N, CA and C atoms as an extended XYZ file, in Angstrom:
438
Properties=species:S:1:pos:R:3:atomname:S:1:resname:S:1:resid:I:1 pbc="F F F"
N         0.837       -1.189        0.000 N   UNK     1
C         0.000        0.000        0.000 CA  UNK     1
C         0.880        1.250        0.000 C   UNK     1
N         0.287        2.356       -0.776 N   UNK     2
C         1.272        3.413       -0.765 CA  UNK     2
C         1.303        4.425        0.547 C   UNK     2
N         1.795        5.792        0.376 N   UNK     3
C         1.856        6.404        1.693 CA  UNK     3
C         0.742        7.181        1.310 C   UNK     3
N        -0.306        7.277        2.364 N   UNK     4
C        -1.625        7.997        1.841 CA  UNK     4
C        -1.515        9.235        2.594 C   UNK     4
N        -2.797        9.789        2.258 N   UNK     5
C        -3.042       11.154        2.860 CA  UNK     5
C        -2.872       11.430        3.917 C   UNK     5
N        -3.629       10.615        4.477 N   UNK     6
C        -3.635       10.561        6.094 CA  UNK     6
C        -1.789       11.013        7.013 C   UNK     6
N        -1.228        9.973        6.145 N   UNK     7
C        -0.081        9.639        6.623 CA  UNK     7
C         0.953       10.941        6.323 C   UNK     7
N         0.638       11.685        5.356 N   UNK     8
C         1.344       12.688        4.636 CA  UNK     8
C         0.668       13.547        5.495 C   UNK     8
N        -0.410       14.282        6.101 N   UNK     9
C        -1.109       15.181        6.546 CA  UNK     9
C        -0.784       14.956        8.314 C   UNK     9
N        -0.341       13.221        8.630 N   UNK    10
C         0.085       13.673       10.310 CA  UNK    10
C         1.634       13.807       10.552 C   UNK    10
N         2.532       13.511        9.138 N   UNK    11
C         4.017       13.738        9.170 CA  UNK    11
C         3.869       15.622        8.812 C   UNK    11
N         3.079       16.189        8.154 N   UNK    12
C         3.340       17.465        8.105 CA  UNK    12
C         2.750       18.390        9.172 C   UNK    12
N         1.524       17.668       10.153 N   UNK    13
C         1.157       18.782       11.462 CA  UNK    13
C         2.255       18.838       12.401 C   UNK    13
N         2.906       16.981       12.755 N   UNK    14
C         4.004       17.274       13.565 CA  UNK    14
C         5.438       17.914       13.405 C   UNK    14
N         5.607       18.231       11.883 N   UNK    15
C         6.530       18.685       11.314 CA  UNK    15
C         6.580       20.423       11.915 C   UNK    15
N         5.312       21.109       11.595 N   UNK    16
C         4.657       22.319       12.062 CA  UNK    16
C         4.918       22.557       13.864 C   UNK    16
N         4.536       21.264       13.929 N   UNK    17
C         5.135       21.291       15.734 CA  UNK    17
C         6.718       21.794       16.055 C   UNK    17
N         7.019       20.626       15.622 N   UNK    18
C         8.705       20.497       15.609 CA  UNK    18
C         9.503       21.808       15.550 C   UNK    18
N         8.820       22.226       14.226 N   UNK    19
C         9.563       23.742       14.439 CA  UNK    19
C         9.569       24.992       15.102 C   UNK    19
N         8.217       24.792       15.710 N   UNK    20
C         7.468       26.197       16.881 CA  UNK    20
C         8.564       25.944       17.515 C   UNK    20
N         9.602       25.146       18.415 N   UNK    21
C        10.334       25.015       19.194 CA  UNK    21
C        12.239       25.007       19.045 C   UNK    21
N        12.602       25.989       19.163 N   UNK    22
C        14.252       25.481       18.844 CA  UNK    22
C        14.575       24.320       20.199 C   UNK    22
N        14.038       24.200       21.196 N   UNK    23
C        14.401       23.299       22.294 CA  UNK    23
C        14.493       21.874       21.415 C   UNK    23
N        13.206       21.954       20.800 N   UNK    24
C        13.564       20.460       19.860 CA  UNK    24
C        14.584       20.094       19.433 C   UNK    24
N        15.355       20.925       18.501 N   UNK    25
C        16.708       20.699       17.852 CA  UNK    25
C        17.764       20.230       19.503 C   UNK    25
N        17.940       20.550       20.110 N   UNK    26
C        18.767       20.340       21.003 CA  UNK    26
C        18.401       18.786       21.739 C   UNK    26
N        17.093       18.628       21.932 N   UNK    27
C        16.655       16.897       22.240 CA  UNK    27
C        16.811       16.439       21.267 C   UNK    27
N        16.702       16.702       20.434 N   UNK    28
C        17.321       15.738       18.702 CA  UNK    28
C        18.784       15.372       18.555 C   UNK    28
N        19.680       16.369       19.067 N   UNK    29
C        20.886       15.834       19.289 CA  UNK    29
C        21.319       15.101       20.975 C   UNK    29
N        20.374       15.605       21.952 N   UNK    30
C        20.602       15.158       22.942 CA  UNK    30
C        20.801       13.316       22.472 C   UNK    30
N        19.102       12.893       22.129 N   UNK    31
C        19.405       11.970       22.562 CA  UNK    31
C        20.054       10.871       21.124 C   UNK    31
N        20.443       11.662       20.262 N   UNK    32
C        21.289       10.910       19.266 CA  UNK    32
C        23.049       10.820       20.546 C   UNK    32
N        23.556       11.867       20.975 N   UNK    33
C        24.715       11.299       21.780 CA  UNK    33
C        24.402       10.593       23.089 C   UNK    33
N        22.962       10.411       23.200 N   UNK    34
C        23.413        9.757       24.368 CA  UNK    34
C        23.235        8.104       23.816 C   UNK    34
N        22.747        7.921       22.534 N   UNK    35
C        22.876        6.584       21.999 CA  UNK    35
C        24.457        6.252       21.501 C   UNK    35
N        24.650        7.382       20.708 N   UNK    36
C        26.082        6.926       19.947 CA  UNK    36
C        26.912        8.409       20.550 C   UNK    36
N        27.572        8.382       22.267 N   UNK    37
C        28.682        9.660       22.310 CA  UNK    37
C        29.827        9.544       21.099 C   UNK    37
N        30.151        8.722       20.061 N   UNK    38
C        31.250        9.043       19.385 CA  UNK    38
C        30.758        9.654       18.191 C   UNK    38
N        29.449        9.555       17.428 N   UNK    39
C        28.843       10.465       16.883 CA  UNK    39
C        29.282       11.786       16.898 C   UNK    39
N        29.598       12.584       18.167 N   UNK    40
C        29.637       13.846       18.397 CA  UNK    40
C        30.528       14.571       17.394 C   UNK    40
N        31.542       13.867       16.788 N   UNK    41
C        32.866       14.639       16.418 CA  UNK    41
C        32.016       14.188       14.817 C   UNK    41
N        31.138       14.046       14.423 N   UNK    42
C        30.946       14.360       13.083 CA  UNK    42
C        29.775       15.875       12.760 C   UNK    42
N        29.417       15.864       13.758 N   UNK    43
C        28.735       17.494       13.254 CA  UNK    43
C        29.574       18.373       13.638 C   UNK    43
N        29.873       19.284       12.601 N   UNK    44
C        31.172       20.028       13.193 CA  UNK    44
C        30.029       21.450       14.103 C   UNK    44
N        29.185       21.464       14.330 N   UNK    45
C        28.158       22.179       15.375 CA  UNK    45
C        28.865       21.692       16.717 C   UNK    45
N        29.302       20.429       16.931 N   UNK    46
C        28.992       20.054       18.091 CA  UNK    46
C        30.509       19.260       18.519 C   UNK    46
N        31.263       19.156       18.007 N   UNK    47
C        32.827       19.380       17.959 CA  UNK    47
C        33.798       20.132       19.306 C   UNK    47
N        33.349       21.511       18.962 N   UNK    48
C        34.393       21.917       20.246 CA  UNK    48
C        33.553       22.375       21.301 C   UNK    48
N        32.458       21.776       21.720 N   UNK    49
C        31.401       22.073       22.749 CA  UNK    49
C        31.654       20.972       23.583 C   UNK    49
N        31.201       21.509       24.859 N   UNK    50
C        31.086       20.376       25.912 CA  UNK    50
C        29.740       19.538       26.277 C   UNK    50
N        28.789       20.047       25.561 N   UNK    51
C        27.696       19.097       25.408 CA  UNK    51
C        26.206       19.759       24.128 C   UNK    51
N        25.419       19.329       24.067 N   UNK    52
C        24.699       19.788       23.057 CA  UNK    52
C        24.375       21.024       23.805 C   UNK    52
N        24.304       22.091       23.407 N   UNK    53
C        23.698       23.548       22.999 CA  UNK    53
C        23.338       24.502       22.157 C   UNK    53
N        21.907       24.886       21.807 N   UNK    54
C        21.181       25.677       21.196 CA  UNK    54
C        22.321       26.517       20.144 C   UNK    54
N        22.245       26.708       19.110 N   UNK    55
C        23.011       27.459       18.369 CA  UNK    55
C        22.255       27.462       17.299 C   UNK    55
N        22.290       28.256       16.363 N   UNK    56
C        21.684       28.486       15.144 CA  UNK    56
C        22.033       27.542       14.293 C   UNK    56
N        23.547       26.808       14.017 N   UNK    57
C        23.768       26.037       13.397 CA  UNK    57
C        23.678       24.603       13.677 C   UNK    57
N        23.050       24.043       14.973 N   UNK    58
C        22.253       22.911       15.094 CA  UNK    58
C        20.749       22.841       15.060 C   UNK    58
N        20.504       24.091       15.490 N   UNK    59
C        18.735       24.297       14.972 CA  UNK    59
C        18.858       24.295       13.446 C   UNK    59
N        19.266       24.665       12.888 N   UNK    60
C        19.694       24.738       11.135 CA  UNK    60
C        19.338       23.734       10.168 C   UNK    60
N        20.551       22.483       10.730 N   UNK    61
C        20.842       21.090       10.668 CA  UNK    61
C        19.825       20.006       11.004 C   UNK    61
N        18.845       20.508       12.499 N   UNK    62
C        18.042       19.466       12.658 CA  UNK    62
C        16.840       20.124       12.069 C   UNK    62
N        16.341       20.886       11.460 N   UNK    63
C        15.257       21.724       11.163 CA  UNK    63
C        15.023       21.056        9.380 C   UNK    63
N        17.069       21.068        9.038 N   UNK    64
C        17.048       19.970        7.599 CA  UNK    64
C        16.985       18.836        7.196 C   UNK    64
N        17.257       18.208        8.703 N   UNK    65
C        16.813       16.948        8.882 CA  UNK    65
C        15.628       16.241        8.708 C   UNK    65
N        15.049       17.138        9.771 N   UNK    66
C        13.506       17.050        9.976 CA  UNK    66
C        12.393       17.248        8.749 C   UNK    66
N        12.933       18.176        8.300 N   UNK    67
C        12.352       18.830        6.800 CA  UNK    67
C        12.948       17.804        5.959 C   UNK    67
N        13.676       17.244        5.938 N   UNK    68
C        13.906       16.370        4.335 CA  UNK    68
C        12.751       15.245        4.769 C   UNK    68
N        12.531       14.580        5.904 N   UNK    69
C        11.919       13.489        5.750 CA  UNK    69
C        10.245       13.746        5.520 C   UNK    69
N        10.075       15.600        6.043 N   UNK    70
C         8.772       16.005        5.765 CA  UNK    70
C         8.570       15.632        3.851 C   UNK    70
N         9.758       16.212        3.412 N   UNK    71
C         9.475       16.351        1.758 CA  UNK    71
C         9.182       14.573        1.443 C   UNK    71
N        10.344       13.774        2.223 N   UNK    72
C        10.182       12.556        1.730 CA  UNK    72
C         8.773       11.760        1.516 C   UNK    72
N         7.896       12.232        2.821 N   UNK    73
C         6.583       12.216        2.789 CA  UNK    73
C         5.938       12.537        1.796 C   UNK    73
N         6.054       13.756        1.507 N   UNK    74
C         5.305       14.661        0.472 CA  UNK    74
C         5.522       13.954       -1.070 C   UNK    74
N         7.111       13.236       -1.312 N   UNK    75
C         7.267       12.785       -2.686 CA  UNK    75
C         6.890       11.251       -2.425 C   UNK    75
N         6.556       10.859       -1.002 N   UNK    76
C         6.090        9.682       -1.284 CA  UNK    76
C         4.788        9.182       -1.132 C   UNK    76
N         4.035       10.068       -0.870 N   UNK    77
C         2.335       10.173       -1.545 CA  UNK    77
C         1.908       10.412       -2.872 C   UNK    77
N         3.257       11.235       -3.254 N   UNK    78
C         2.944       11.678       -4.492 CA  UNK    78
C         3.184       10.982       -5.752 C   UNK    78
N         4.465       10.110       -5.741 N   UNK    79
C         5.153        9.386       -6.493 CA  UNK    79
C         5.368        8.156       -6.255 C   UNK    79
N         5.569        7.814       -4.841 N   UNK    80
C         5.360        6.596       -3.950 CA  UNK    80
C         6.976        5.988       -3.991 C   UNK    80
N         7.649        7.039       -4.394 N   UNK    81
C         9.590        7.389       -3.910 CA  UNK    81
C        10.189        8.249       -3.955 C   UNK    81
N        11.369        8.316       -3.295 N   UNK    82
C        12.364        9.358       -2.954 CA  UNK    82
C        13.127       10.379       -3.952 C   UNK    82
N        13.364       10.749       -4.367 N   UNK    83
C        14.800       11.241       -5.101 CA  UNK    83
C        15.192       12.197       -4.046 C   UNK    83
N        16.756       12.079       -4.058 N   UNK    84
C        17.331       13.559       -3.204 CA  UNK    84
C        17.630       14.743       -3.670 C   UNK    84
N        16.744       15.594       -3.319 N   UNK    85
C        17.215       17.159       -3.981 CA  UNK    85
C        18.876       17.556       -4.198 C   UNK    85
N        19.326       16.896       -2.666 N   UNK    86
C        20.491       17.111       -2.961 CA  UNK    86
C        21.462       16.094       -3.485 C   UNK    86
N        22.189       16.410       -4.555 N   UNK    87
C        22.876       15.538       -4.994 CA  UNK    87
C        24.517       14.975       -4.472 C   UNK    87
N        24.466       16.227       -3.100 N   UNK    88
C        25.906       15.529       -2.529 CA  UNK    88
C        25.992       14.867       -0.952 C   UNK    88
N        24.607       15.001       -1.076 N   UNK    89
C        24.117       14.227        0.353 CA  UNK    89
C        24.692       12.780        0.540 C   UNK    89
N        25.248       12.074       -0.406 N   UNK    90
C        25.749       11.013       -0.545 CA  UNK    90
C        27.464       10.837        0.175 C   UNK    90
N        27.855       12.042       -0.811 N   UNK    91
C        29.264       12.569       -0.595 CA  UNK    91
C        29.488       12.825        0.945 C   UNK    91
N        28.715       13.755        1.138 N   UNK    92
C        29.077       14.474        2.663 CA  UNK    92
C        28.913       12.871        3.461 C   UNK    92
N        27.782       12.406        3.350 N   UNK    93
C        27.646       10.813        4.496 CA  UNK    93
C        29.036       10.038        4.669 C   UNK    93
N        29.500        9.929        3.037 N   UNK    94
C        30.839        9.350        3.221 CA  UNK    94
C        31.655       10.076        3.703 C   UNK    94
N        31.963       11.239        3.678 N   UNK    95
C        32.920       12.054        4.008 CA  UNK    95
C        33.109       12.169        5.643 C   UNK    95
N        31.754       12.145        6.413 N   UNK    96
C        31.536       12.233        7.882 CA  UNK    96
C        32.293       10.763        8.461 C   UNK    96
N        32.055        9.574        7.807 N   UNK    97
C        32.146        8.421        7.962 CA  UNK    97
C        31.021        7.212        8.542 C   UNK    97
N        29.531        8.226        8.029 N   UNK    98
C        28.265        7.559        8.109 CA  UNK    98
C        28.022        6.314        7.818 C   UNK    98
N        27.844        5.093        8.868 N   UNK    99
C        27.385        4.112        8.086 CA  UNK    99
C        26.329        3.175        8.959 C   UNK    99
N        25.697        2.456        8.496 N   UNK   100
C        24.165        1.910        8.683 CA  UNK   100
C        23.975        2.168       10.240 C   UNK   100
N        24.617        1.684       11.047 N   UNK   101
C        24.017        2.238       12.760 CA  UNK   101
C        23.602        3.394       12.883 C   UNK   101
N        24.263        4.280       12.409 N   UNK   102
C        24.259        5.602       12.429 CA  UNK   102
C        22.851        5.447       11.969 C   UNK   102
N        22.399        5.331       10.493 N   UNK   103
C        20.760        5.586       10.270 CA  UNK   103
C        20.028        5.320       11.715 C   UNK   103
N        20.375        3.907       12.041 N   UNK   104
C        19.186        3.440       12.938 CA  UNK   104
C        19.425        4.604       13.924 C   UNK   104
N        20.316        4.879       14.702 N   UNK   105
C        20.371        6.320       15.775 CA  UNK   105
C        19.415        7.252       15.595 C   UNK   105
N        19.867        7.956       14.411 N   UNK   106
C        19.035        8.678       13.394 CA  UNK   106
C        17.595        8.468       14.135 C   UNK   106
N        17.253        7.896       13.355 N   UNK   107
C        15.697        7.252       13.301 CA  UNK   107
C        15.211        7.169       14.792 C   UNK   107
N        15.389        6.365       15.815 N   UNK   108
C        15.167        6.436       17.026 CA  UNK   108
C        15.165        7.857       17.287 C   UNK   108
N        16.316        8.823       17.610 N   UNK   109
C        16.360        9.985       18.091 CA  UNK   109
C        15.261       10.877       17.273 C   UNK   109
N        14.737       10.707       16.205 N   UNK   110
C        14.014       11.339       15.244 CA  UNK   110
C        12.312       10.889       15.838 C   UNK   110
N        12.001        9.656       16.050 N   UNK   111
C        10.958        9.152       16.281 CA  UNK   111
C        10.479        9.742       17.884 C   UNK   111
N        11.804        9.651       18.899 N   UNK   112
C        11.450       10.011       20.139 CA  UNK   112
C        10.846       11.599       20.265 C   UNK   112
N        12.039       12.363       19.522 N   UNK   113
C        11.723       13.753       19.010 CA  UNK   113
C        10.503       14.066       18.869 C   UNK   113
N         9.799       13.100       17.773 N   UNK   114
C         8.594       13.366       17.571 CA  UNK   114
C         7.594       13.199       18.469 C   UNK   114
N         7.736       12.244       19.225 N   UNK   115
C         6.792       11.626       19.859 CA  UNK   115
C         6.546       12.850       21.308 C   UNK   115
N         8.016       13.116       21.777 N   UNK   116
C         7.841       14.081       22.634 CA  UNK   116
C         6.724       15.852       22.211 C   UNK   116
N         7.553       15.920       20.763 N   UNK   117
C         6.677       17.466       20.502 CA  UNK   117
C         5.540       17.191       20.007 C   UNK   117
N         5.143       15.662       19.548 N   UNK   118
C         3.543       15.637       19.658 CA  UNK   118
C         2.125       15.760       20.506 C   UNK   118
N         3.130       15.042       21.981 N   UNK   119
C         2.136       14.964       23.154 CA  UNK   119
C         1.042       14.110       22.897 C   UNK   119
N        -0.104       14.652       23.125 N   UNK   120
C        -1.173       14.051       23.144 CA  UNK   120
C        -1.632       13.819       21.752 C   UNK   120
N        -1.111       13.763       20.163 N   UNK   121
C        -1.589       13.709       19.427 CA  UNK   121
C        -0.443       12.567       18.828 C   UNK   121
N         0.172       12.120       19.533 N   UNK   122
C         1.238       10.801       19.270 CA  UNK   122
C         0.358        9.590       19.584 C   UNK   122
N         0.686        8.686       18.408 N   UNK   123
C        -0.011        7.631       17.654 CA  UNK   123
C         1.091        7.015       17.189 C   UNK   123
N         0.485        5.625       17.170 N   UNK   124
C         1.135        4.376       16.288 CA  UNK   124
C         1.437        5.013       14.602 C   UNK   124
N         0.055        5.437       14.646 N   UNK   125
C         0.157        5.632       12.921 CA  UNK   125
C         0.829        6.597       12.454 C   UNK   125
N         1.286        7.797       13.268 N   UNK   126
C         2.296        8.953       13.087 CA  UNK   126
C         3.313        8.395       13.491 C   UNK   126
N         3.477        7.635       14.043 N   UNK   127
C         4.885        6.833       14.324 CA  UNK   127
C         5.331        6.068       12.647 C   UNK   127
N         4.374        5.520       12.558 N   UNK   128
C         4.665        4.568       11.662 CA  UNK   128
C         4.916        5.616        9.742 C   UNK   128
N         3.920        6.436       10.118 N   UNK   129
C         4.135        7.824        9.250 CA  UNK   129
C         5.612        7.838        8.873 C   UNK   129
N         6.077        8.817        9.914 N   UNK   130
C         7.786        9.287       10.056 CA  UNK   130
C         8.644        7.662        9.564 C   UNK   130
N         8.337        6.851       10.024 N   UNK   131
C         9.253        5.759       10.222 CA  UNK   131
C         9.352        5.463        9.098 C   UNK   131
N         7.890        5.228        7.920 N   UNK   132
C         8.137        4.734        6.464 CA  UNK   132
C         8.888        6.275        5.306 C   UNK   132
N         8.605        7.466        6.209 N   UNK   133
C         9.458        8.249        5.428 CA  UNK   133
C        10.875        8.189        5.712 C   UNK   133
N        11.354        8.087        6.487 N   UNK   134
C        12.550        8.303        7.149 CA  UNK   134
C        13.115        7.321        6.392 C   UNK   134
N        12.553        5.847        6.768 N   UNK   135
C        13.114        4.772        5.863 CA  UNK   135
C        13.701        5.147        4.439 C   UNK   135
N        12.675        5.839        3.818 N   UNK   136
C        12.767        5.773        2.122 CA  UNK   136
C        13.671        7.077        1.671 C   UNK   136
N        14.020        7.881        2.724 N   UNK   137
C        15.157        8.929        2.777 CA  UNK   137
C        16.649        8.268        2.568 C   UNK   137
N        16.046        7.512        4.410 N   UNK   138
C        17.682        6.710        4.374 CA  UNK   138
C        18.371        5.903        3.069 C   UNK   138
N        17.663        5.340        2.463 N   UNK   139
C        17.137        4.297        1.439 CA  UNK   139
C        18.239        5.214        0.472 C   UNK   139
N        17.517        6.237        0.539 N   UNK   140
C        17.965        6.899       -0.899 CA  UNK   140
C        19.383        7.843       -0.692 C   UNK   140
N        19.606        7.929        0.419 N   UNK   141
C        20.922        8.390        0.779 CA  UNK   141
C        21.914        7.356        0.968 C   UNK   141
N        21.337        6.075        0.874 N   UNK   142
C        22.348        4.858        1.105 CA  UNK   142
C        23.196        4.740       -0.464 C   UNK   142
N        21.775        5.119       -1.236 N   UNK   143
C        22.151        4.390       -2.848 CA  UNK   143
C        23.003        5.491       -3.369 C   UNK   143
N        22.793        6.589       -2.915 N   UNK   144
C        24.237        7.908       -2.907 CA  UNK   144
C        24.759        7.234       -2.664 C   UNK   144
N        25.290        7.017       -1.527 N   UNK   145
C        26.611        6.657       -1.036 CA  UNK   145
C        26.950        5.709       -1.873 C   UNK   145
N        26.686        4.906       -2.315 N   UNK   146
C        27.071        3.743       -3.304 CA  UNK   146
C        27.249        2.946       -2.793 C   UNK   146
């Protein structure tokens, strides 16, 4: 079955959430280091800091994060797959030294994220929303990478 309306319409209210808040961006990286602390030394945001803090250039980063998997949604109701706007999203993954754990981190810290700035409007099926976009992002940033 493809990604329907429904599913495209509760990945874009919580998307709308997500961003009312810069605190979000900072639990988005919180709890990506507290899964993987060696992670830290690949966002260069978060490099010569002593722990995650608010800055424009991690609100930035997780705001593009967050937003690519919104679009992924959007092209996968529409088309029912991915392409990446960006074409060096592949490059940079290799370049960081990104590889498959890292997605799953990703994804968890992304799902909890959500689940927290949803509150009372967090569901299985907005779970499952984010999770089949996120998937078909990762998917397509894998086949970058080559």
């Amino acid at each position: 079955m493809g990604f329907t309306e429904k599913q495209e319409a509760l990945v874009n209210s919580s998307w709308e959430l997500f961003k009312q808040n810069p605190g979000n961006s900072v639990l988005f990286y919180t709890i990506i280091l507290e899964k993987a602390p060696a992670a830290k030394g690949m966002f260069s945001f978060l490099k010569d800091t002593a722990g995650v803090q608010d800055s424009p250039k991690l609100q930035s980063h997780a705001e593009k994060v967050f937003g690519m998997v919104r679009d992924s949604a959007v092209q996968l109701r529409a088309t029912g797959g991915v392409v990446l706007g960006d074409a060096t999203l592949g490059a940079i993954h290799i370049q960081k030294g990104v590889v498959d754990p890292h997605f799953v981190v990703v994804k968890e810290a992304l799902l909890k994220t959500i689940k927290e700035v949803s509150g009372d409007k967090w569901s299985e099926e907005l779970s499952t929303a984010w999770e089949v976009a996120y998937d078909a992002l990762a998917a397509a940033i894998k086949k970058a990478m080559g």
